[in-house]
mmCIF file of C-alpha atoms and ligand atoms in Angstrom:
data_model
loop_
_atom_site.group_PDB
_atom_site.id
_atom_site.type_symbol
_atom_site.label_atom_id
_atom_site.label_comp_id
_atom_site.label_asym_id
_atom_site.label_seq_id
_atom_site.Cartn_x
_atom_site.Cartn_y
_atom_site.Cartn_z
ATOM 1 C CA MET A 1150 -17.802 -12.357 7.408
ATOM 2 C CA ILE A 1151 -18.366 -8.071 7.456
ATOM 3 C CA LEU A 1152 -20.008 -6.543 9.993
ATOM 4 C CA ARG A 1153 -21.702 -3.332 9.257
ATOM 5 C CA THR A 1154 -22.224 -1.196 12.200
ATOM 6 C CA LEU A 1155 -25.270 1.669 12.020
ATOM 7 C CA HIS A 1156 -25.114 4.635 13.798
ATOM 8 C CA MET A 1157 -27.962 6.595 13.745
ATOM 9 C CA MET A 1158 -28.597 10.048 15.144
ATOM 10 C CA ALA A 1159 -32.567 10.862 15.537
ATOM 11 C CA ASP A 1160 -33.149 14.533 15.587
ATOM 12 C CA THR A 1161 -36.786 14.384 17.199
ATOM 13 C CA ASP A 1162 -37.033 18.022 17.626
ATOM 14 C CA LYS A 1163 -37.302 18.849 14.147
ATOM 15 C CA PRO A 1164 -40.581 17.245 12.440
ATOM 16 C CA GLY A 1165 -39.641 16.172 8.748
ATOM 17 C CA ASP A 1166 -35.641 16.076 9.331
ATOM 18 C CA SER A 1167 -35.073 12.650 8.694
ATOM 19 C CA ASP A 1168 -32.356 10.941 10.465
ATOM 20 C CA THR A 1169 -28.662 10.882 9.555
ATOM 21 C CA GLY A 1170 -26.834 8.083 10.198
ATOM 22 C CA VAL A 1171 -22.974 6.707 9.246
ATOM 23 C CA LEU A 1172 -22.471 3.139 8.004
ATOM 24 C CA THR A 1173 -19.392 1.747 8.720
ATOM 25 C CA GLU A 1174 -17.490 -1.226 7.689
ATOM 26 C CA THR A 1175 -16.044 -3.346 9.781
ATOM 27 C CA LYS A 1176 -13.222 -5.860 10.311
ATOM 28 C CA PRO A 1177 -13.953 -9.426 10.518
ATOM 29 C CA LYS A 1178 -12.954 -10.209 14.484
ATOM 30 C CA THR A 1179 -12.117 -13.677 13.432
ATOM 31 C CA ASP A 1180 -8.720 -12.970 12.010
ATOM 32 C CA LYS A 1181 -6.213 -15.975 12.260
ATOM 33 C CA PRO A 1182 -3.373 -15.074 14.392
ATOM 34 C CA PRO A 1183 -0.110 -14.173 12.861
ATOM 35 C CA LEU A 1184 2.574 -16.993 12.562
ATOM 36 C CA TYR A 1185 6.234 -16.415 13.111
ATOM 37 C CA LYS A 1186 9.440 -18.479 11.313
ATOM 38 C CA VAL A 1187 11.757 -19.784 13.481
ATOM 39 C CA MET A 1188 15.262 -19.921 11.869
ATOM 40 C CA LEU A 1189 18.609 -21.131 12.469
ATOM 41 C CA LEU A 1190 21.795 -19.235 11.992
ATOM 42 C CA ASN A 1191 25.280 -20.866 10.279
ATOM 43 C CA ASP A 1192 28.233 -20.428 12.410
ATOM 44 C CA ASP A 1193 31.711 -21.888 11.931
ATOM 45 C CA TYR A 1194 32.228 -23.468 15.218
ATOM 46 C CA THR A 1195 28.862 -25.062 16.513
ATOM 47 C CA PRO A 1196 29.571 -28.921 15.516
ATOM 48 C CA MET A 1197 26.859 -30.096 12.955
ATOM 49 C CA GLU A 1198 25.902 -33.691 15.297
ATOM 50 C CA PHE A 1199 24.567 -30.695 17.951
ATOM 51 C CA VAL A 1200 22.640 -28.639 15.605
ATOM 52 C CA VAL A 1201 21.101 -31.862 14.173
ATOM 53 C CA HIS A 1202 20.310 -32.891 18.096
ATOM 54 C CA VAL A 1203 18.600 -29.542 18.458
ATOM 55 C CA LEU A 1204 16.489 -29.863 15.473
ATOM 56 C CA GLU A 1205 15.651 -33.328 16.864
ATOM 57 C CA ARG A 1206 15.196 -32.505 20.283
ATOM 58 C CA PHE A 1207 13.458 -29.316 20.353
ATOM 59 C CA PHE A 1208 11.766 -29.396 16.649
ATOM 60 C CA GLY A 1209 10.473 -33.030 16.782
ATOM 61 C CA LEU A 1210 12.536 -33.484 13.360
ATOM 62 C CA SER A 1211 13.522 -36.925 12.046
ATOM 63 C CA HIS A 1212 17.440 -37.746 12.288
ATOM 64 C CA ALA A 1213 16.708 -37.231 8.475
ATOM 65 C CA GLN A 1214 14.968 -34.069 8.167
ATOM 66 C CA SER A 1215 17.438 -32.741 10.923
ATOM 67 C CA PHE A 1216 20.593 -33.595 8.958
ATOM 68 C CA GLU A 1217 18.788 -31.972 5.927
ATOM 69 C CA ILE A 1218 17.941 -28.791 7.260
ATOM 70 C CA MET A 1219 21.033 -28.684 9.170
ATOM 71 C CA LEU A 1220 23.204 -28.874 5.882
ATOM 72 C CA THR A 1221 20.944 -26.549 4.099
ATOM 73 C CA VAL A 1222 21.420 -23.702 6.693
ATOM 74 C CA HIS A 1223 25.508 -24.924 6.408
ATOM 75 C CA LYS A 1224 24.882 -24.053 2.778
ATOM 76 C CA LYS A 1225 23.046 -21.188 2.621
ATOM 77 C CA GLY A 1226 23.595 -19.487 5.925
ATOM 78 C CA LEU A 1227 20.078 -20.407 7.363
ATOM 79 C CA ALA A 1228 17.129 -21.847 6.772
ATOM 80 C CA VAL A 1229 13.658 -21.925 8.403
ATOM 81 C CA VAL A 1230 12.694 -25.042 10.740
ATOM 82 C CA GLY A 1231 9.345 -24.500 11.965
ATOM 83 C CA VAL A 1232 6.488 -21.675 12.087
ATOM 84 C CA PHE A 1233 4.276 -21.340 15.076
ATOM 85 C CA SER A 1234 2.132 -18.987 16.935
ATOM 86 C CA PHE A 1235 3.967 -16.354 18.801
ATOM 87 C CA GLU A 1236 4.303 -17.703 21.683
ATOM 88 C CA VAL A 1237 5.112 -21.386 20.673
ATOM 89 C CA ALA A 1238 7.940 -19.417 18.563
ATOM 90 C CA GLU A 1239 9.360 -17.710 21.289
ATOM 91 C CA THR A 1240 9.414 -20.334 23.620
ATOM 92 C CA LYS A 1241 11.421 -22.571 21.021
ATOM 93 C CA VAL A 1242 14.131 -19.677 20.110
ATOM 94 C CA ALA A 1243 14.525 -18.922 24.475
ATOM 95 C CA GLN A 1244 14.913 -23.058 24.228
ATOM 96 C CA VAL A 1245 17.722 -23.687 21.744
ATOM 97 C CA MET A 1246 19.300 -20.372 22.710
ATOM 98 C CA ASP A 1247 19.647 -21.616 26.308
ATOM 99 C CA PHE A 1248 20.657 -25.169 25.577
ATOM 100 C CA ALA A 1249 23.166 -23.823 22.605
ATOM 101 C CA ARG A 1250 24.749 -21.180 25.370
ATOM 102 C CA ARG A 1251 24.977 -24.097 28.415
ATOM 103 C CA HIS A 1252 26.794 -26.305 25.431
ATOM 104 C CA GLN A 1253 29.236 -22.883 24.476
ATOM 105 C CA HIS A 1254 28.202 -23.120 21.349
ATOM 106 C CA PRO A 1255 27.531 -20.029 19.143
ATOM 107 C CA LEU A 1256 24.651 -21.060 17.428
ATOM 108 C CA GLN A 1257 21.764 -18.776 16.722
ATOM 109 C CA CYS A 1258 18.215 -19.094 16.682
ATOM 110 C CA THR A 1259 15.828 -16.103 15.808
ATOM 111 C CA MET A 1260 12.104 -15.493 14.625
ATOM 112 C CA GLU A 1261 10.250 -13.423 12.135
ATOM 113 C CA LYS A 1262 6.701 -12.573 11.698
ATOM 114 C CA GLU A 1263 5.578 -14.234 8.522
HETATM 115 N N1 TYC R 638 29.094 -24.499 9.935
HETATM 116 C C1 TYC R 638 29.151 -25.594 11.173
HETATM 117 C C2 TYC R 638 30.170 -26.348 10.715
HETATM 118 O O1 TYC R 638 30.809 -26.461 9.837
HETATM 119 C C3 TYC R 638 27.400 -26.577 11.089
HETATM 120 C C4 TYC R 638 26.572 -25.693 11.288
HETATM 121 C C5 TYC R 638 25.443 -25.992 10.850
HETATM 122 C C6 TYC R 638 26.170 -24.494 12.584
HETATM 123 C C7 TYC R 638 23.708 -25.198 11.035
HETATM 124 C C8 TYC R 638 25.698 -24.086 12.890
HETATM 125 O O2 TYC R 638 22.776 -23.605 12.298
HETATM 126 C C9 TYC R 638 24.320 -24.278 12.014
HETATM 127 N N2 TYC R 638 30.428 -27.069 12.309
#
């Protein structure tokens, strides 16, 4: 729904003059929040089983879905693993990056506005 705001200027000291006004188109205030794609990037060193485990653990995917996405990343270079609000995407990226770093794997996880 578009809301219109009407700004009126009443010039009361000039009899006969009509009021002047500006009609402004205003954006709806119920825009949906932006969504962010979370992506995993391929590298030559992170073990396949580790990536599958990351997808199961942090993205709640089944073993079969995780294996499929891991293979897509391995073959294509990257894949979107989920789409989230900014805060959730940021948390997932931080969790994956921290987990990979703690296990000394160079796995990279990034986010991008949809
Ligand atoms: N390319 C890695 C290997 O052959 C596997 C891998 C898959 C690494 C997905 C990262 O996001 C990744 N061991």
